[in-house]
Amino acid sequence: MYRTHTCGELRLTDSGKTVRLSGWVQTVRDFGSMTFIDLRDRYGITQLVFSMETDAPLCEQARKLGREFVIQAEGLVRERSAKNLNRETGDIEIEVQSMQVLNASKVPPFTIEDDTDGGDDLRMKYRYLDLRRTPVQRNILFRSQLSLEVRKYLNEKRFVEVETPFLIKSTPEGARDFVVPSRMNPGQFYALPQSPQTFKQILMVAGYDRYFQIVKCFRDEDLRADRQPEFTQIDCEMAFVTREDILQTFEGLTRHLFRETLGLDLPEFPRMSYDDALRLYGSDKPDLRFDMAFTPLTDLAQGKGFGVFDSAELVVGINAQGQAGYTRKQIDELTEWVKRPQIGAKGLVYVRFGEDGALKSSVDKFFSETDLSAWADRMGAKPGDLMLILAGEEEKTRKQLSELRLEMGRRMGLMTPGDFKPLWVLDFPLLEWDEDTQRFYAMHHPFTSPKPDDIERMASNDRTMLKNLRADAYDLVINGVEIGGGSIRIHNRALQEKNFKLLGFTQEEAERQFGFLLGAFEYGAPPHGGIAFGFDRLCSVLNGQNSIRDFIAFPKNNMGRDMMIDAPSGNRRGSIGGVAA
Amino acid sequence: MYRTHTCGELRLTDSGKTVRLSGWVQTVRDFGSMTFIDLRDRYGITQLVFSMETDAPLCEQARKLGREFVIQAEGLVRERSAKNLNRETGDIEIEVQSMQVLNASKVPPFTIEDDTDGGDDLRMKYRYLDLRRTPVQRNILFRSQLSLEVRKYLNEKRFVEVETPFLIKSTPEGARDFVVPSRMNPGQFYALPQSPQTFKQILMVAGYDRYFQIVKCFRDEDLRADRQPEFTQIDCEMAFVTREDILQTFEGLTRHLFRETLGLDLPEFPRMSYDDALRLYGSDKPDLRFDMAFTPLTDLAQGKGFGVFDSAELVVGINAQGQAGYTRKQIDELTEWVKRPQIGAKGLVYVRFGEDGALKSSVDKFFSETDLSAWADRMGAKPGDLMLILAGEEEKTRKQLSELRLEMGRRMGLMTPGDFKPLWVLDFPLLEWDEDTQRFYAMHHPFTSPKPDDIERMASNDRTMLKNLRADAYDLVINGVEIGGGSIRIHNRALQEKNFKLLGFTQEEAERQFGFLLGAFEYGAPPHGGIAFGFDRLCSVLNGQNSIRDFIAFPKNNMGRDMMIDAPSGNRRGSIGGVAA
C-alpha cells in the first residue's frame, strides 16, 4: 500500500496517527537542523518534517531530494507550531520516520508554479508537466465536474445518452470532413462526424424522445486562433417539442450548471431576435454585460454636405458614457484602431459632450451645435459622454461598430469578471446568400425548419423574399460568446426536399447523401428539435477565460499538431513494424 | 405544446383530467361502434377510445390511421371497464375529443414487434424502425443506465473523467490503426486510438491520480463474428496503487453495476492464476457457472499399447456428471463435433460409468476395467457419469477440451440464465513467443509491468526463461467472457526500454513512437496501473446475451459497413459539393 491518506486529507484531529503519504516533492527547505518538504498530490499539500536530531541519515536523504521527485513517507501526524491558514492541511505536519524514493525527476524545463516561466511550445511539448500546474489542473477538474453536472441534469429530465458512430459518411455542415480510408472496403472512405446531427434526428424518429451525448466532433479546417480540429459538444435532441420547450429545458440546464459549479443563481434569460441583435449591437452574439446600443443617425446626418455621410448606406453611433475626457491623442489612437485591416473602417467621427454642455466634434465644419445636439438627444448622451460614429455600407459598418463597442467596453472596464449575461438570440435567417458562388447556403444547417409562417414563401423564386425567410433557430449567447445553438428540425419529407432544392442540391445528391433521413421521415417522424453546446467553450466562459485550449487536457496547436506525441506524422506504417501488427 | 403527459404516465388517480398525448399508433382495433388505438411512446402505451356515438367523424378518422402514424390526441382520462394488468397505464383510457395527425407512415417493411419478421439486413437498413422494437429499445436504455451507474461509482471514488484525443499517432496494440490524412500537414497522418493507453499513463505522470473515461476506440481489422471497428471502453487508471487496490476498486465497480441495474448482490470474486485457468479449464477465461474441471490422465493412460495416447504430449479428460445415458449415436455425434475443423481434435475417447458400476469405453481393447477405474477415481466420476478424454499436443488438446467442456455445459443446461460467475484471472505471461516471426510479442501491451520478482530475469537470453516471465496483469471474466483487463504499468524509463528491447524495438523505433512517454518517466512518474472494460461486452453479459451489436444504436455489419447511411462510400468529395464546403 502506497498511502493511507492523500496529501489533502489530514487535519488536527488526526494528530498522533501514524500515516503513510505518497506524492511529489514541491519544495525542500533546509534549515540545518531541520528540513521541511512540501509533498503534493491532486488533493493538496502536506508538510513533512525531518530533523537531524532524531534521524540524521534520513534528514540528509531528504535534503538531497529534488523538485518533482516522487516519494513515499511514513510518520506521525502532529500539530504545527506555525500554522498555515492558506492550506487545508495547514494545522498539521508529518514527523517522518521512514521514506522511500519511488521515482526520481530531472529538473523540469520550466517551473511547476501558477505563474510558470515556460513558453507555449515548451509547455505543449511537456504537457504532462504543464498539467501539474494548479491553474491547469483546476481547469481540467472543472471540466470533469461540469460534464458530471450536465449528465445529472439531463438524466433527471429523462434524456438518454446514446453513442452515435464516429465512422460515418460525409455530412455537409459548412466545413471539411476528416476522411478515413477503409481497409476492408478498398477505395472507400468513412468520414469523422462534424456533429451527430442526422443520427440524433434518426433517434427521434426511432422514438427515443430525449437524447443527449457529450461527444467529440471533428473539423478539418484552417484553425482560427481558438479552434481545435477535434472539439466536444453537448449534443441534445427532443421529440414532440416546440421552441419554447427547448428554450426552457436548456435555460434550465445552463442555470443548473451556474448554480452547481459557481454557486450563481442566474435570473431568467432575456431574448432578442436576430434582427434586433444586428440592429442594436451589430452582432448575432451581443455582449450584454454593458448596453451601449447602436443609434441610427442616417436621417439626421445626411444632407449637410459631409460626403462620407451623404454617400453612406448607414450612419450609426454609440455613446460612451463619461468618456468625454478622451484626449485628441486617445481619439487618434482609437481612429487608427478602427482603421486596422482587421476592423476595416475608413475613419471615425466623434462628438465630445463636454461637462459644460458644449458639443465638439471632428465634423464641426459640416454640423452645427444644433445638429449635434439632435444626435445627442437621440443617443441619450449627457454632458461628459463621448459619441462615436461610423458610416458606410450597412452590414460592414454594423460589424465595425460592434468591434468598436466591444473595444470601448474593454477600455471602460465594463466586462466585469464574475458578471454573466446570457441571452437567447432567436429567429435567424434560414438562408444566407453567397455573392461569390451566387447561391444560398443554410445559415444553421440544411435540417433546420423554417418558421411555420414562412413555409409557404419557400416556393418563391424571389431572392429577397428567400433571404427574409426566418428559421426556427436559436443561439444561446453568454457575454458575447455563442455557447449553444439549435433549431426545430424539418420532419416532413416534402419540406426537407424543398429545402435541399433551395440549397442547390439535385434530387440525386439529396438522395445519395441523406436518403436514409428522407426515408426515415416517411415512417412516422415526430416533430423534433434540439441544441448543441460547445463544451470546451462553455468551460472557458464559465471561468471567464478566453481560450478553450486551457480546458483541453491534450490540445493541438494552430497547425493541428499535438506537440507532445508529435502527431500527425509522415510515418504511416512505421509504428506497426515494432510490435504485434 | 404537443403533450401534457407521456404515454406511460397516466393512472387511475388522473381520471377526469383533460390531457393531451402524442405518440405512435401501435394498433387500431375497430369494433364498429367503438375504435381503440394503442398509442405508444418511449415511456409506455396508453389506450385511446373513439366512439361513433359521441363523435362519428372523429371515430371514422381514427379507423383510417395506419400503424406507426404519429398523432396528437386530446381527451378525458377515464377508468377502463376491462383493465389491462400487464400495462402500467392499464387502469385507464382516454376518451378522445380531438385528434391531429402529426405525420403519416408508410407500412413498415417489417413488423415493429418483439418478435419481428424482419431479416438482419433489412433491420440494419431501417435501423430507425428496428430501434423502435421493445427489446432493442430496452438494450439501448440499459446501456444509458449502465454508463450512468459507472460514472456514479467512479465519481464517488474521486475518479476524474478526462477526454483524451482521437487524432493521435499510431500505437502498436496488436491490431491495425485507422489512419486519417491531415489536410493542414500534407503527407502526414493521424491515427484513431485503439485505446487511450499512453494518454492515461501521461495523466498519471501529470498527477491526476484517478482517471476514467467512457470512450470510443477503433480497430481496422477483419471483423470476427462479434467485433466492431469502433467500440466503447470504460478506461481507467490509478496512481500509487498495487494490484490489490485495483482489483478491489473494480470488483467494487462491477458489484455496484450488478446491484444497481439487476438488483443482484454478487459475492466476493474468486481469483485464479493464468496457469491454473489453463490447467483446469484450458482457457484464460473459464466459464465457472459449472465446474467440470480437467483431469490429467497422461501417466495413467500411457504405456498400455494405445498408440494415440502413447504418442500424446497430454491425455486429459472431463467428467460429465449423470451423462452415462448418452447413446452410441450421441457419442458419435459428439465425436464428429470435436473433429470439426473449428475444434480440430483427432478423436474422442469416452468412458461410460454405468449406473450398475460397469465401466465401458471406446478403448476397452487397451484398457482393463481396473485401468478405467483408476481414471474414474482420479476424475471423481460416479456411476451414471460419462468421462470424455482427448489426447495430443498439450496446448491444442487443452483448447479442444475447453471447447468440449463448454459444449457439454450447454447441452447439460449448466449455463443458467441469471447466474453470474465472475473471476479474476491473474499473473498472465509477460511475453508471447510467435513461431512464425520468431520473436516475442507483448501478451497484454508493451507498457505492462513484469511482476517485481521477474524483473531481474528480463535480462536473460534464454527463451524458456523469458516465456515464463509473469506480468502484473489481470483480467475480469464473467461467465467465460473477458469483460475487462489491465495491469500494473512500468513507470521507470530503464525498465520500459528493456521491455521494448525484448519486444524487438530498436532504440530509434522506441524513441520515435514513445519518446514522449519515456521522457515523461524521467520527470517523476508515480507507480500506476489500470484497467479497461469492454463496455459493449459488459452490456451484453449483464443481459445474458451473446451479441454486442444488439447494444449499439448504430452498429456496423461484418464488413464494417453502416447499412443505414451506406458508409463507407467511394464518393470521398461528393458530399462537399452540395452545401457550404
PDB file of C-alpha atoms in Angstrom, chain A residues 28 30 32-37 48-65 71-76 94-101:
ATOM      1  CA  VAL A  28      12.618  21.317   0.014  1.00  0.00           C
ATOM      2  CA  ASP A  30      16.681  23.113   4.613  1.00  0.00           C
ATOM      3  CA  GLY A  32      20.321  22.997   9.002  1.00  0.00           C
ATOM      4  CA  SER A  33      18.898  21.108  11.955  1.00  0.00           C
ATOM      5  CA  MET A  34      15.514  20.683  10.282  1.00  0.00           C
ATOM      6  CA  THR A  35      14.367  20.033   6.731  1.00  0.00           C
ATOM      7  CA  PHE A  36      10.838  20.698   5.503  1.00  0.00           C
ATOM      8  CA  ILE A  37       9.316  19.154   2.422  1.00  0.00           C
ATOM      9  CA  LEU A  48       6.863  16.701   6.003  1.00  0.00           C
ATOM     10  CA  VAL A  49       9.456  17.392   8.703  1.00  0.00           C
ATOM     11  CA  PHE A  50      12.868  15.784   9.059  1.00  0.00           C
ATOM     12  CA  SER A  51      15.146  16.515  11.983  1.00  0.00           C
ATOM     13  CA  MET A  52      18.933  15.989  12.271  1.00  0.00           C
ATOM     14  CA  GLU A  53      18.450  15.327  15.947  1.00  0.00           C
ATOM     15  CA  THR A  54      16.033  12.401  15.638  1.00  0.00           C
ATOM     16  CA  ASP A  55      17.329  10.803  12.440  1.00  0.00           C
ATOM     17  CA  ALA A  56      20.352  12.386  10.819  1.00  0.00           C
ATOM     18  CA  PRO A  57      20.716   9.962   7.857  1.00  0.00           C
ATOM     19  CA  LEU A  58      17.034  10.333   6.945  1.00  0.00           C
ATOM     20  CA  CYS A  59      17.281  14.107   7.187  1.00  0.00           C
ATOM     21  CA  GLU A  60      20.365  14.098   4.974  1.00  0.00           C
ATOM     22  CA  GLN A  61      18.475  11.990   2.454  1.00  0.00           C
ATOM     23  CA  ALA A  62      15.553  14.419   2.477  1.00  0.00           C
ATOM     24  CA  ARG A  63      17.836  17.392   1.850  1.00  0.00           C
ATOM     25  CA  LYS A  64      19.050  15.824  -1.361  1.00  0.00           C
ATOM     26  CA  LEU A  65      15.614  15.339  -2.894  1.00  0.00           C
ATOM     27  CA  ILE A  71       8.394   9.758  -2.657  1.00  0.00           C
ATOM     28  CA  GLN A  72       6.562   7.754  -0.079  1.00  0.00           C
ATOM     29  CA  ALA A  73       6.910   8.790   3.564  1.00  0.00           C
ATOM     30  CA  GLU A  74       5.687   7.300   6.806  1.00  0.00           C
ATOM     31  CA  GLY A  75       5.455   9.183  10.059  1.00  0.00           C
ATOM     32  CA  LEU A  76       3.481  10.711  12.870  1.00  0.00           C
ATOM     33  CA  ILE A  94       4.243  14.782   9.469  1.00  0.00           C
ATOM     34  CA  GLU A  95       7.256  13.886  11.568  1.00  0.00           C
ATOM     35  CA  VAL A  96       8.789  11.470   9.098  1.00  0.00           C
ATOM     36  CA  GLN A  97      10.104   8.131  10.362  1.00  0.00           C
ATOM     37  CA  SER A  98      10.876   6.460   7.066  1.00  0.00           C
ATOM     38  CA  MET A  99      10.959   7.461   3.463  1.00  0.00           C
ATOM     39  CA  GLN A 100      11.381   5.858   0.094  1.00  0.00           C
ATOM     40  CA  VAL A 101      12.080   7.438  -3.279  1.00  0.00           C
TER      41      VAL A 101
END
